Amino acid sequence: MSLQSRSRCLTFLLLVIVVIGSFPLQSFAQQLAKSKGKFLGASTSYYVWRNFALYWNQVTPGDAGKWGSVTSVRGQYNWTNLDYIYDFATQRSIPYKHHVLVWGSQQPSWIDGLDSANQRAEVENWIHLVGQRYPKMSFIDVVNEPFHNPLPAYKNALGGNGTTGWDWVITAFQWARQYCAPGVKLLLNEYNVLGSDSAATNYINLINLLKNRGLIDGIGVQGHYFEFRSHLAATSGTYIYDIATIKKNLNRLTAIGLPVYISEFDIDEPIDSNQVAQYKTYFPILWSNPGVKGITLWGYIEDDVWSSYPNTFLLHLDGRERPALQWLRTYIWSPQLPVLVSPLNLIGIQRNPLLVWHTSETAASYHVQVSDNSVFPWVTVDSTVTDTLLQLKPLDASSRFYWRVSGVNTYGASDYSVTASFITGDLISAVEELGGVPTVFSLSQNYPNPFNPTTTIEFRVSSFEFVSLKVFDALGREVSTLVNEVRPAGVYTVRWDASSLPSGVYYYRLQAGAFMESKKMVLMK
């Protein structure tokens, strides 16, 4: 997609710089995604707006990197605008993504008049020159929008459909791999992918063609507002793509195993409250997905955005932030959704289960809720902890419970995690407090033994592991599961009631990571 290209005289540029420079910086203006493990960047025109690096930690040129912008006359290359953006990024160690090598919508007009051999030579030379001139770029959009017209006039010169159906795309990637410096990540970029299962399938098929040849390092997915829904004020042709479908297809793409980059995100709404509302709906879907490694806003400052969608900006020319930018800061600096570990949809677990979840980046504490109702109109447990686990007191036996966790820090709280459930049995697990952590896994002999009808089993866990403790009869049939969940290091005791079983020899087996041990016990009634 094209950013608005305007010709500005030097006097105007100097005036803008002076005017903007007269406004004080926002007291908390800084890179929103610093140290977040993924970037939040923006595209920009040939002038890099003042304070860009205080907000964004990745940059993509808008029009400046397109072939038609660099060489409007065959054999004459104007790299000035692109050099300025590239130097700005590399001098500040901000990842630079080149956009774009091969794209039918913005190619030099003179390419149409060449024969196939000359077209092929010119495309290869263009890719060679970009790779040679910008060796420190982090990413490069090799081919843009291959599923949409107009396709490049030189498509057939690069092999056309060929035997794979996509030989021309493969050729472009082969040249990019050949001419770009080692470490430069080669990307494919496309739009209208997430809202359609069939479009996602077609895109995945092309990605796999490139992946199987070792030619692609990441997946570009555009995120323009029109890819999600029509404008709120639209009176005709209104539509809203299904959010569940968007999430599903994003997961399908991340499942390929390549990093996904949202390459052109924007929300075009003139009313601030509407823009904020739509950011809250769509941005978290993309940012919270662990397979998404970066998002690039398609323009961020007033008057330097895509001219067809002029209300996507987040920053006014005078430095004032739109509310959507303020919300972005709070959202990104607040903890992300915690991911639950255990117990997840288990049956017959201890009445006092240990709840375990993954660390949520930047969370200082966690708010944990347990309820016997999936919509939490009331709660059985409502607790705040600083660890990523919580040992519950005994709950009702043979009952289903639901649990969820929210991360909390000084900037706010995340939404609650996806809700998980479990059904309790009739056992209560006791934890012995020790002065130190066990150094080895071990399983002790039950006591008393023989027993009638209850006995106690003690085991030791030396590291955070998924623990399974089961009982089998003399024929090897499982008769009871006593523990089946993640446990931290510690010493544990479990009481087993065999009232419903006949006298005889039974075996109990502990598995924890690579450790496994079994022992024999005798039920004597």
XYZ file of C-alpha atoms in Angstrom:
525
model
C 0.000 0.000 0.000
C 1.260 3.483 -0.753
C 1.927 6.277 1.710
C 1.047 9.774 0.566
C 3.899 11.335 -1.386
C 4.089 15.100 -1.229
C 6.703 17.525 -2.518
C 7.731 19.930 0.208
C 10.139 22.750 -0.267
C 13.091 23.133 2.076
C 11.607 26.239 3.683
C 8.435 24.374 4.665
C 10.415 21.484 6.152
C 12.518 23.804 8.260
C 9.394 25.604 9.448
C 7.751 22.336 10.507
C 10.864 21.254 12.387
C 11.053 24.581 14.211
C 7.347 24.536 15.108
C 7.355 20.963 16.351
C 10.576 21.543 18.244
C 8.943 24.372 20.194
C 6.546 21.955 21.926
C 7.723 20.116 25.034
C 8.131 16.362 24.793
C 5.527 14.194 26.443
C 6.926 13.413 29.865
C 6.586 9.697 29.219
C 7.263 9.620 25.489
C 9.546 6.645 24.879
C 9.627 3.518 22.780
C 6.410 1.737 23.593
C 7.742 -1.762 22.944
C 11.241 -1.414 24.402
C 12.364 -4.719 25.991
C 9.086 -6.415 25.071
C 10.577 -9.198 22.949
C 8.824 -7.868 19.835
C 8.863 -4.503 18.100
C 6.242 -1.836 17.558
C 7.386 0.239 14.619
C 6.030 2.650 12.059
C 6.437 3.613 8.439
C 7.667 7.052 7.494
C 8.292 9.232 4.473
C 11.691 10.444 3.324
C 11.862 12.949 6.167
C 11.954 11.099 9.501
C 9.749 13.007 11.864
C 11.274 14.366 15.032
C 10.945 12.049 18.073
C 10.242 8.975 15.945
C 12.734 6.923 17.969
C 11.098 7.968 21.241
C 7.960 6.028 20.310
C 8.891 3.298 17.825
C 11.656 0.722 17.709
C 11.404 -0.325 14.059
C 11.099 1.644 10.820
C 9.796 0.914 7.318
C 10.047 3.450 4.481
C 6.741 4.236 2.827
C 7.142 5.161 -0.820
C 10.884 5.753 -0.627
C 11.874 2.087 -0.933
C 9.756 1.198 -3.945
C 11.409 0.611 -7.288
C 9.283 3.189 -9.045
C 10.326 5.842 -6.514
C 14.040 5.110 -6.707
C 14.408 4.834 -10.478
C 11.696 6.645 -12.402
C 14.139 6.860 -15.345
C 15.902 3.717 -16.511
C 19.506 3.652 -15.409
C 19.140 6.608 -13.025
C 18.875 5.851 -9.303
C 17.943 8.365 -6.635
C 18.692 6.815 -3.244
C 18.686 10.049 -1.231
C 15.354 9.635 0.575
C 15.900 5.954 1.250
C 19.476 6.516 2.474
C 18.207 9.039 5.014
C 15.710 6.591 6.545
C 18.191 3.695 6.474
C 20.910 5.779 8.145
C 18.447 7.037 10.746
C 17.583 3.427 11.665
C 21.063 1.926 11.639
C 22.624 4.785 13.623
C 20.063 4.201 16.382
C 20.096 0.387 16.172
C 16.438 0.378 15.147
C 15.537 -2.535 12.839
C 15.073 -1.326 9.270
C 12.719 -3.206 6.954
C 13.023 -2.496 3.243
C 9.709 -2.179 1.402
C 9.606 -3.480 -1.317
C 11.498 -5.331 -4.129
C 8.793 -6.833 -6.367
C 5.298 -5.334 -6.559
C 3.046 -4.775 -9.531
C 1.343 -1.643 -8.193
C 4.423 0.564 -7.996
C 6.973 -0.419 -10.586
C 8.873 1.870 -12.979
C 6.717 2.747 -15.975
C 9.623 2.118 -18.359
C 9.732 -1.593 -17.487
C 6.626 -2.253 -19.594
C 8.427 -1.385 -22.832
C 11.301 -3.832 -22.411
C 11.515 -7.315 -23.817
C 11.516 -10.293 -21.462
C 15.302 -10.686 -21.299
C 15.851 -7.020 -20.429
C 13.035 -7.056 -17.891
C 14.625 -10.029 -16.164
C 18.029 -8.372 -16.138
C 16.642 -5.122 -14.714
C 14.754 -6.875 -11.896
C 17.829 -8.881 -10.915
C 19.967 -5.739 -11.010
C 17.462 -3.837 -8.823
C 17.491 -6.598 -6.195
C 21.286 -6.752 -6.376
C 21.641 -2.995 -5.877
C 19.294 -2.893 -2.856
C 21.020 -5.835 -1.173
C 24.428 -4.305 -1.819
C 23.528 -0.787 -0.656
C 21.696 -1.722 2.539
C 23.580 -4.653 4.100
C 22.467 -3.796 7.657
C 18.749 -3.992 7.009
C 16.972 -6.451 9.296
C 14.077 -7.406 7.008
C 13.023 -7.022 3.407
C 9.637 -7.429 1.744
C 10.737 -9.437 -1.268
C 7.340 -9.777 -2.951
C 4.301 -7.704 -2.067
C 0.668 -8.753 -2.627
C 1.239 -11.623 -5.087
C -2.450 -12.593 -4.930
C -3.720 -9.181 -6.043
C -3.722 -7.250 -9.289
C -1.948 -5.611 -10.888
C 0.718 -8.279 -10.993
C 4.189 -7.204 -12.115
C 4.534 -6.575 -15.859
C 7.712 -8.668 -15.694
C 6.052 -11.703 -14.075
C 6.650 -13.924 -17.104
C 10.241 -12.717 -17.386
C 10.834 -14.183 -13.919
C 9.363 -17.553 -14.894
C 5.640 -16.881 -14.773
C 3.562 -19.532 -13.053
C 5.958 -22.258 -14.158
C 5.786 -25.755 -12.735
C 5.043 -24.622 -9.172
C 2.397 -22.048 -10.055
C 4.639 -19.428 -8.433
C 7.969 -19.631 -10.269
C 8.164 -15.846 -10.593
C 7.921 -15.416 -6.804
C 10.495 -18.152 -6.211
C 12.908 -16.469 -8.636
C 12.596 -13.144 -6.788
C 13.323 -14.852 -3.456
C 16.283 -16.737 -4.923
C 17.834 -13.450 -6.047
C 17.083 -11.811 -2.687
C 18.780 -14.693 -0.882
C 21.755 -14.403 -3.241
C 22.245 -10.638 -3.032
C 21.150 -9.692 0.489
C 23.647 -9.886 3.340
C 23.558 -12.977 5.566
C 21.071 -12.474 8.369
C 18.654 -10.276 6.416
C 15.219 -11.853 6.878
C 13.292 -12.367 3.641
C 9.536 -11.756 3.951
C 6.433 -12.270 1.842
C 3.714 -9.660 2.365
C -0.030 -9.875 1.681
C -3.380 -8.404 2.772
C -6.943 -9.696 3.274
C -5.558 -12.966 4.625
C -6.924 -13.297 8.149
C -10.627 -12.834 7.471
C -10.893 -15.658 4.919
C -10.103 -19.336 5.428
C -9.526 -19.872 1.708
C -7.241 -16.835 1.401
C -5.239 -18.033 4.399
C -4.959 -21.518 2.868
C -3.683 -20.124 -0.435
C -1.171 -17.942 1.376
C 0.038 -20.848 3.497
C 0.550 -22.979 0.385
C 2.772 -20.314 -1.193
C 4.683 -19.795 2.056
C 5.371 -23.518 2.269
C 6.692 -23.564 -1.302
C 9.250 -20.964 -0.249
C 9.911 -22.516 3.146
C 10.638 -25.934 1.648
C 13.322 -24.277 -0.501
C 14.842 -22.353 2.401
C 13.905 -19.028 0.820
C 11.669 -17.343 3.419
C 12.427 -16.207 6.976
C 9.176 -14.571 8.040
C 5.561 -13.959 7.116
C 4.192 -10.479 6.487
C 0.499 -9.966 7.212
C -0.972 -6.562 6.616
C -3.414 -5.248 9.199
C -5.276 -2.374 7.624
C -8.586 -1.407 9.181
C -10.484 -2.384 6.055
C -9.191 -5.940 6.505
C -11.218 -6.173 9.716
C -14.343 -4.092 9.129
C -15.862 -1.067 7.402
C -15.672 2.390 8.936
C -18.091 2.960 11.809
C -19.726 5.837 9.955
C -20.198 3.833 6.752
C -23.779 3.811 5.488
C -23.374 1.321 2.653
C -21.279 -1.727 1.964
C -20.792 -2.319 5.673
C -19.105 -5.488 6.866
C -17.339 -6.968 9.887
C -15.041 -9.964 9.544
C -15.533 -12.628 12.186
C -13.047 -12.191 15.035
C -12.904 -15.936 15.699
C -11.904 -16.455 12.055
C -9.223 -13.762 12.300
C -7.735 -15.416 15.396
C -7.933 -18.884 13.859
C -6.145 -17.906 10.655
C -3.471 -15.993 12.556
C -2.844 -19.172 14.558
C -2.675 -21.162 11.319
C 0.054 -18.844 10.061
C 2.085 -18.888 13.274
C 1.824 -22.702 13.319
C 4.005 -22.784 10.184
C 6.938 -22.103 12.478
C 8.115 -18.837 10.933
C 7.839 -15.500 12.775
C 4.833 -13.442 11.733
C 5.097 -9.666 11.312
C 2.023 -7.436 11.074
C 3.388 -5.153 8.411
C 0.820 -2.384 7.912
C -1.525 -1.842 10.849
C -3.844 1.155 11.058
C -7.276 2.212 12.335
C -8.848 4.942 10.200
C -11.423 6.667 12.407
C -11.769 10.474 12.692
C -13.487 10.377 16.094
C -11.005 9.653 18.872
C -13.339 7.472 20.926
C -14.082 5.304 17.899
C -10.408 4.877 17.080
C -9.668 3.827 20.655
C -12.541 1.337 20.651
C -11.313 -0.298 17.457
C -7.710 -0.414 18.705
C -8.973 -2.204 21.807
C -10.772 -4.745 19.627
C -8.111 -5.591 17.040
C -4.657 -4.659 18.290
C -4.633 -7.155 21.217
C -5.525 -10.033 18.870
C -2.261 -9.436 17.029
C 0.027 -8.238 19.822
C -0.857 -10.954 22.319
C -0.206 -13.812 19.886
C 3.226 -15.232 20.800
C 3.932 -16.062 17.147
C 3.699 -12.377 16.167
C 7.158 -10.866 16.570
C 6.435 -7.298 15.574
C 3.820 -4.814 14.376
C 4.456 -1.871 12.065
C 1.954 0.998 12.067
C 1.315 2.246 8.549
C 2.044 5.868 9.304
C 1.696 7.394 12.753
C 1.872 11.185 12.506
C -0.639 13.566 10.980
C 0.035 14.428 7.319
C 2.387 11.454 6.869
C -0.152 8.683 6.468
C -1.758 6.924 3.534
C -3.750 9.655 1.781
C -6.722 7.357 1.132
C -7.063 6.820 4.886
C -6.140 10.161 6.473
C -7.411 9.482 10.011
C -5.052 6.661 10.915
C -2.513 8.937 12.616
C -1.843 8.732 16.358
C 0.183 11.919 16.802
C -0.825 15.433 15.798
C 1.707 17.686 14.094
C 1.956 19.792 17.241
C 2.966 16.730 19.288
C -0.401 16.034 20.921
C -1.185 12.339 21.310
C -4.523 10.976 20.230
C -6.218 8.848 22.923
C -5.477 5.679 20.942
C -1.738 6.280 21.399
C -2.242 6.813 25.118
C -4.229 3.571 25.292
C -1.485 1.756 23.350
C 1.096 2.820 25.907
C -1.013 1.587 28.819
C -1.889 -1.665 27.073
C 1.679 -2.530 26.074
C 3.196 -1.580 29.420
C 0.525 -3.489 31.341
C 1.038 -7.257 31.749
C -0.074 -9.511 28.936
C -2.544 -12.344 29.400
C -1.151 -15.078 31.665
C -1.163 -18.573 30.151
C -2.539 -21.299 32.413
C -0.526 -24.507 32.863
C -2.319 -26.817 35.296
C -4.878 -28.146 36.041
C -6.496 -27.916 32.616
C -9.783 -29.812 32.188
C -8.714 -32.662 34.469
C -11.051 -35.001 36.354
C -10.652 -36.439 39.834
C -7.801 -34.208 40.975
C -6.999 -33.395 44.605
C -9.523 -31.213 46.396
C -6.677 -28.801 47.171
C -5.042 -28.528 43.734
C -1.958 -26.493 42.962
C -2.797 -23.859 40.318
C 0.136 -23.101 38.004
C 0.507 -20.559 35.179
C 3.301 -19.085 33.056
C 4.966 -15.800 33.946
C 3.359 -12.767 32.318
C 6.045 -10.304 31.250
C 6.225 -7.197 33.502
C 3.613 -8.522 35.939
C 4.441 -7.711 39.568
C 1.609 -9.847 40.937
C -1.305 -11.997 39.835
C -4.992 -11.913 40.673
C -6.420 -15.448 40.836
C -10.106 -16.330 40.885
C -11.825 -19.697 41.312
C -15.566 -20.191 40.934
C -18.063 -22.979 40.463
C -19.672 -20.888 37.703
C -17.952 -20.338 34.339
C -18.957 -16.659 34.135
C -17.728 -15.890 37.686
C -20.840 -14.162 39.109
C -19.337 -15.087 42.488
C -15.969 -16.519 43.459
C -14.838 -19.269 45.809
C -11.224 -18.057 45.779
C -10.156 -14.453 45.196
C -6.441 -14.097 45.863
C -3.445 -11.965 44.861
C -0.007 -13.614 44.778
C 3.457 -12.645 43.544
C 4.372 -16.184 42.449
C 3.054 -18.102 39.425
C 1.395 -20.791 41.510
C -1.222 -20.988 44.232
C -1.936 -23.933 46.533
C -5.667 -23.963 47.222
C -7.363 -24.974 50.438
C -9.702 -27.982 50.117
C -12.655 -27.434 47.806
C -15.884 -29.419 47.672
C -15.413 -33.006 46.546
C -16.609 -34.267 43.153
C -17.339 -30.747 41.901
C -16.381 -28.742 38.824
C -14.504 -25.497 39.352
C -13.317 -22.795 36.945
C -10.196 -20.654 37.357
C -8.533 -17.687 35.698
C -5.586 -15.345 36.292
C -4.859 -11.666 35.564
C -1.407 -10.048 35.615
C -1.006 -6.780 37.528
C 1.627 -4.037 37.628
C 1.774 -0.289 38.274
C 0.405 0.499 34.807
C -2.697 -1.641 35.159
C -4.002 -5.185 34.922
C -4.281 -7.532 31.976
C -7.553 -9.090 31.005
C -8.206 -12.429 32.614
C -6.647 -15.462 30.996
C -8.647 -18.041 29.103
C -10.719 -19.862 31.711
C -9.799 -23.453 32.589
C -11.763 -25.974 34.618
C -11.227 -29.119 36.675
C -13.324 -31.629 38.616
C -12.234 -32.581 42.111
C -12.131 -36.096 43.499
C -12.277 -36.960 47.194
C -8.547 -36.843 48.025
C -6.660 -34.077 49.813
C -2.924 -33.724 49.207
C -0.778 -32.546 52.116
C 2.462 -30.599 51.583
C 5.215 -30.850 54.184
C 7.125 -27.644 54.755
C 10.874 -28.263 54.716
C 13.869 -26.174 55.613
C 15.347 -26.970 52.203
C 14.370 -28.156 48.722
C 14.772 -31.879 47.934
C 17.812 -32.586 45.788
C 16.477 -35.805 44.241
C 13.158 -37.317 43.208
C 12.018 -40.150 45.447
C 8.994 -42.279 46.266
C 8.586 -43.576 49.827
C 6.881 -46.738 51.022
C 3.264 -46.156 51.932
C 2.211 -46.247 55.570
C 0.626 -48.113 57.133
C 1.291 -51.178 55.019
C -0.683 -53.445 54.983
C -3.598 -51.018 55.358
C -7.378 -50.976 55.656
C -8.870 -49.025 53.959
C -6.668 -45.875 53.854
C -2.945 -45.312 53.513
C -0.562 -42.394 52.978
C 2.039 -42.071 50.222
C 4.912 -39.609 50.415
C 7.022 -38.444 47.453
C 9.695 -35.821 46.838
C 10.070 -33.536 43.818
C 13.401 -31.789 43.262
C 12.402 -29.456 40.405
C 9.352 -27.968 38.736
C 7.840 -30.922 36.844
C 4.582 -32.479 35.715
C 3.938 -35.213 38.301
C 1.836 -38.344 37.889
C 1.078 -40.728 40.778
C -1.170 -43.675 39.882
C -2.299 -46.931 41.485
C -2.582 -50.245 39.604
C -3.967 -53.646 40.567
C -1.999 -56.884 40.358
C -2.990 -57.283 36.690
C -1.588 -53.851 35.784
C -4.963 -52.118 35.429
C -5.104 -48.511 36.572
C -7.505 -48.159 39.511
C -6.807 -44.629 40.744
C -5.005 -41.409 39.765
C -3.761 -39.608 42.864
C -1.720 -36.797 41.273
C -1.736 -35.568 37.684
C -0.484 -31.982 37.579
C 2.539 -29.688 37.650
C 4.262 -29.494 41.038
C 7.163 -27.321 42.219
C 10.010 -28.777 44.252
C 8.830 -30.061 47.632
C 7.759 -32.989 49.745
C 4.190 -34.166 49.303
C 1.868 -36.647 50.988
C -1.271 -38.120 49.461
C -3.920 -40.103 51.314
C -5.533 -42.955 49.368
C -8.893 -44.428 50.326
C -9.408 -47.940 48.905
C -12.804 -48.579 50.493
C -14.368 -49.547 47.169
C -11.654 -52.038 46.192
C -11.154 -55.672 47.223
C -8.261 -56.946 49.302
C -5.086 -57.721 47.429
C -1.732 -56.492 46.186
C -1.561 -53.071 44.532
C 1.242 -51.058 42.969
C 1.714 -47.295 42.945
C 3.929 -45.512 40.398
C 5.434 -42.022 40.434
C 6.492 -40.288 37.197
C 8.122 -36.834 37.239
C 10.109 -35.767 34.196
C 12.551 -38.594 33.433
C 12.123 -40.091 36.913
C 9.878 -43.149 37.410
C 9.589 -45.489 40.399
C 7.020 -48.064 41.566
C 6.326 -49.713 44.914
C 4.017 -52.466 46.221
C 1.364 -52.185 48.925
C -1.179 -54.603 50.415
C -4.839 -53.884 51.108
C -6.063 -56.265 53.814
C -9.745 -56.111 54.801
